[in-house]
GROMACS .gro file of C-alpha atoms in nm:
model
  192
    1UNK     CA    1  12.134   8.380   9.477
    2UNK     CA    2  12.288   8.626   9.278
    3UNK     CA    3  12.331   8.941   9.470
    4UNK     CA    4  12.296   9.196   9.136
    5UNK     CA    5  11.978   9.106   8.971
    6UNK     CA    6  11.644   9.331   8.891
    7UNK     CA    7  11.391   9.182   9.096
    8UNK     CA    8  11.045   9.284   9.260
    9UNK     CA    9  10.836   9.107   9.546
   10UNK     CA   10  10.466   9.017   9.505
   11UNK     CA   11  10.248   8.986   9.819
   12UNK     CA   12   9.948   8.771   9.716
   13UNK     CA   13   9.661   8.796   9.980
   14UNK     CA   14   9.414   8.466   9.969
   15UNK     CA   15   9.094   8.534   9.966
   16UNK     CA   16   9.011   8.241  10.206
   17UNK     CA   17   9.275   8.097  10.452
   18UNK     CA   18   9.191   7.724  10.368
   19UNK     CA   19   9.231   7.742  10.001
   20UNK     CA   20   9.525   7.543   9.967
   21UNK     CA   21   9.455   7.523   9.566
   22UNK     CA   22   9.560   7.840   9.543
   23UNK     CA   23   9.889   7.813   9.735
   24UNK     CA   24   9.941   7.493   9.457
   25UNK     CA   25   9.838   7.715   9.151
   26UNK     CA   26  10.131   7.968   9.206
   27UNK     CA   27  10.366   7.724   9.285
   28UNK     CA   28  10.293   7.584   8.981
   29UNK     CA   29  10.372   7.892   8.765
   30UNK     CA   30  10.664   8.021   8.906
   31UNK     CA   31  10.877   7.608   8.994
   32UNK     CA   32  11.014   7.644   8.605
   33UNK     CA   33  11.166   7.990   8.689
   34UNK     CA   34  11.490   7.868   8.921
   35UNK     CA   35  11.543   8.230   8.977
   36UNK     CA   36  11.195   8.324   9.144
   37UNK     CA   37  11.145   8.218   9.520
   38UNK     CA   38  10.773   8.120   9.661
   39UNK     CA   39  10.727   8.097   9.984
   40UNK     CA   40  10.431   8.146  10.224
   41UNK     CA   41  10.417   8.369  10.490
   42UNK     CA   42  10.066   8.188  10.683
   43UNK     CA   43   9.745   8.059  10.571
   44UNK     CA   44   9.660   8.375  10.398
   45UNK     CA   45   9.941   8.521  10.225
   46UNK     CA   46  10.196   8.447  10.013
   47UNK     CA   47  10.531   8.566   9.902
   48UNK     CA   48  10.691   8.579   9.519
   49UNK     CA   49  11.043   8.729   9.485
   50UNK     CA   50  11.059   8.771   9.088
   51UNK     CA   51  11.366   8.739   8.915
   52UNK     CA   52  11.298   9.041   8.634
   53UNK     CA   53  11.469   9.035   8.233
   54UNK     CA   54  11.609   9.394   8.196
   55UNK     CA   55  11.367   9.500   7.947
   56UNK     CA   56  11.049   9.448   8.250
   57UNK     CA   57  10.900   9.745   8.367
   58UNK     CA   58  10.621   9.848   8.584
   59UNK     CA   59  10.396   9.704   8.339
   60UNK     CA   60  10.504   9.358   8.314
   61UNK     CA   61  10.500   9.332   8.684
   62UNK     CA   62  10.122   9.462   8.614
   63UNK     CA   63  10.036   9.184   8.330
   64UNK     CA   64  10.214   8.906   8.587
   65UNK     CA   65   9.995   9.025   8.904
   66UNK     CA   66   9.665   8.999   8.645
   67UNK     CA   67   9.769   8.680   8.602
   68UNK     CA   68   9.862   8.567   8.922
   69UNK     CA   69   9.484   8.704   9.065
   70UNK     CA   70   9.303   8.556   8.767
   71UNK     CA   71   9.424   8.220   8.861
   72UNK     CA   72   9.447   8.265   9.216
   73UNK     CA   73   9.150   8.476   9.291
   74UNK     CA   74   9.327   8.684   9.548
   75UNK     CA   75   9.424   9.000   9.600
   76UNK     CA   76   9.801   9.097   9.448
   77UNK     CA   77  10.023   9.376   9.585
   78UNK     CA   78  10.417   9.440   9.452
   79UNK     CA   79  10.689   9.695   9.566
   80UNK     CA   80  10.923   9.884   9.343
   81UNK     CA   81  11.151   9.746   9.133
   82UNK     CA   82  11.536   9.681   9.288
   83UNK     CA   83  11.840   9.591   9.193
   84UNK     CA   84  12.015   9.398   9.453
   85UNK     CA   85  11.955   9.140   9.740
   86UNK     CA   86  11.959   9.333  10.026
   87UNK     CA   87  11.677   9.530   9.919
   88UNK     CA   88  11.421   9.267   9.910
   89UNK     CA   89  11.311   9.329  10.256
   90UNK     CA   90  11.214   9.712  10.164
   91UNK     CA   91  11.076   9.581   9.856
   92UNK     CA   92  10.869   9.339  10.099
   93UNK     CA   93  10.754   9.663  10.271
   94UNK     CA   94  10.630   9.855   9.983
   95UNK     CA   95  10.417   9.557   9.937
   96UNK     CA   96  10.292   9.455  10.229
   97UNK     CA   97  10.247   9.888  10.240
   98UNK     CA   98  10.039   9.871   9.900
   99UNK     CA   99   9.836   9.551  10.019
  100UNK     CA  100   9.706   9.787  10.305
  101UNK     CA  101   9.627  10.101  10.126
  102UNK     CA  102   9.507   9.921   9.849
  103UNK     CA  103   9.212   9.772  10.104
  104UNK     CA  104   9.185  10.147  10.251
  105UNK     CA  105   9.155  10.358   9.956
  106UNK     CA  106   9.141  10.097   9.669
  107UNK     CA  107   8.864   9.849   9.760
  108UNK     CA  108   8.704   9.787   9.422
  109UNK     CA  109   9.147   9.728   9.257
  110UNK     CA  110   9.235   9.344   9.337
  111UNK     CA  111   9.586   9.452   9.254
  112UNK     CA  112   9.795   9.742   9.371
  113UNK     CA  113  10.170   9.870   9.272
  114UNK     CA  114  10.350  10.091   9.554
  115UNK     CA  115  10.414  10.265   9.281
  116UNK     CA  116  10.077  10.398   9.154
  117UNK     CA  117   9.949  10.424   9.563
  118UNK     CA  118   9.962  10.821   9.491
  119UNK     CA  119   9.805  11.008   9.821
  120UNK     CA  120   9.636  10.735   9.952
  121UNK     CA  121  10.057  10.621  10.059
  122UNK     CA  122  10.061  10.981  10.208
  123UNK     CA  123   9.772  10.996  10.408
  124UNK     CA  124   9.815  10.642  10.529
  125UNK     CA  125  10.151  10.713  10.668
  126UNK     CA  126  10.030  11.019  10.909
  127UNK     CA  127  10.024  10.982  11.273
  128UNK     CA  128   9.659  10.852  11.432
  129UNK     CA  129   9.614  11.165  11.645
  130UNK     CA  130   9.712  11.442  11.361
  131UNK     CA  131   9.447  11.237  11.166
  132UNK     CA  132   9.193  11.316  11.459
  133UNK     CA  133   9.319  11.626  11.531
  134UNK     CA  134   9.234  11.706  11.126
  135UNK     CA  135   8.878  11.571  11.158
  136UNK     CA  136   8.789  11.765  11.455
  137UNK     CA  137   8.956  12.077  11.307
  138UNK     CA  138   8.731  12.016  10.989
  139UNK     CA  139   8.464  11.884  11.075
  140UNK     CA  140   8.393  11.968  11.410
  141UNK     CA  141   8.162  11.797  11.636
  142UNK     CA  142   7.964  11.642  11.285
  143UNK     CA  143   8.220  11.334  11.188
  144UNK     CA  144   8.174  11.221  10.860
  145UNK     CA  145   8.021  10.885  10.995
  146UNK     CA  146   7.722  11.044  11.035
  147UNK     CA  147   7.671  11.070  10.714
  148UNK     CA  148   7.398  10.816  10.517
  149UNK     CA  149   7.528  10.567  10.251
  150UNK     CA  150   7.382  10.766   9.952
  151UNK     CA  151   7.605  11.039  10.033
  152UNK     CA  152   7.898  10.843  10.102
  153UNK     CA  153   7.890  10.679   9.772
  154UNK     CA  154   7.804  11.016   9.600
  155UNK     CA  155   8.128  11.152   9.713
  156UNK     CA  156   8.307  10.799   9.665
  157UNK     CA  157   8.183  10.873   9.270
  158UNK     CA  158   8.294  11.206   9.249
  159UNK     CA  159   8.652  11.116   9.378
  160UNK     CA  160   8.703  10.757   9.140
  161UNK     CA  161   8.575  11.021   8.848
  162UNK     CA  162   8.853  11.272   8.973
  163UNK     CA  163   8.640  11.506   9.045
  164UNK     CA  164   8.420  11.497   8.740
  165UNK     CA  165   8.100  11.638   8.804
  166UNK     CA  166   7.936  11.516   8.468
  167UNK     CA  167   8.072  11.183   8.476
  168UNK     CA  168   7.960  11.100   8.870
  169UNK     CA  169   7.642  11.189   8.791
  170UNK     CA  170   7.620  11.009   8.458
  171UNK     CA  171   7.756  10.651   8.683
  172UNK     CA  172   7.499  10.743   8.912
  173UNK     CA  173   7.206  10.796   8.730
  174UNK     CA  174   7.144  11.135   8.829
  175UNK     CA  175   7.129  11.454   8.687
  176UNK     CA  176   7.391  11.733   8.676
  177UNK     CA  177   7.185  12.025   8.886
  178UNK     CA  178   7.123  11.735   9.121
  179UNK     CA  179   7.408  11.615   9.215
  180UNK     CA  180   7.525  11.962   9.274
  181UNK     CA  181   7.297  12.014   9.475
  182UNK     CA  182   7.371  11.773   9.681
  183UNK     CA  183   7.788  11.915   9.727
  184UNK     CA  184   7.639  12.205   9.824
  185UNK     CA  185   7.407  12.017  10.113
  186UNK     CA  186   7.707  11.913  10.223
  187UNK     CA  187   7.908  12.217  10.213
  188UNK     CA  188   7.659  12.373  10.407
  189UNK     CA  189   7.655  12.132  10.664
  190UNK     CA  190   8.011  12.089  10.695
  191UNK     CA  191   8.168  12.419  10.590
  192UNK     CA  192   8.362  12.262  10.292
   0.00000   0.00000   0.00000
């Protein structure tokens, strides 16, 4: 194994634990490449240490991840590009965090890269007591769990559309003023 080479760790989480076909598909995809390493971590997770060409970048990795996701019907995450063998464990930890953060903040995405986590990574790394203190401080006795599904869906769509009211109202099939009214109601209820 060459010590210095451009690599990335890709983590694949198979949806069905007993899906041996997905493991075989992945092995067949990477078997011809002698510098790539693939192994099952457990019944659901597979790790791929992918050797990259000098011209490869995150777009190339994203394309590989899309191919894996389509063929294995799985969630895929990847860490940062590394250049030395000693950094494989760091890239694995990044891929694992990307997978965990993706399940929380990017539920609709099946492919998540560590380099694209944004504020989700920051929030995920906050200690739980600090998060609980913030929730009590901001929401007082009225925690967000008390919100109905429609309101939660509205808030999620609003964030998905980068706080764009017009696009959010279009996707929710609501009049813009109705959406503004809903947000004003939330503002009165929570003081935000």
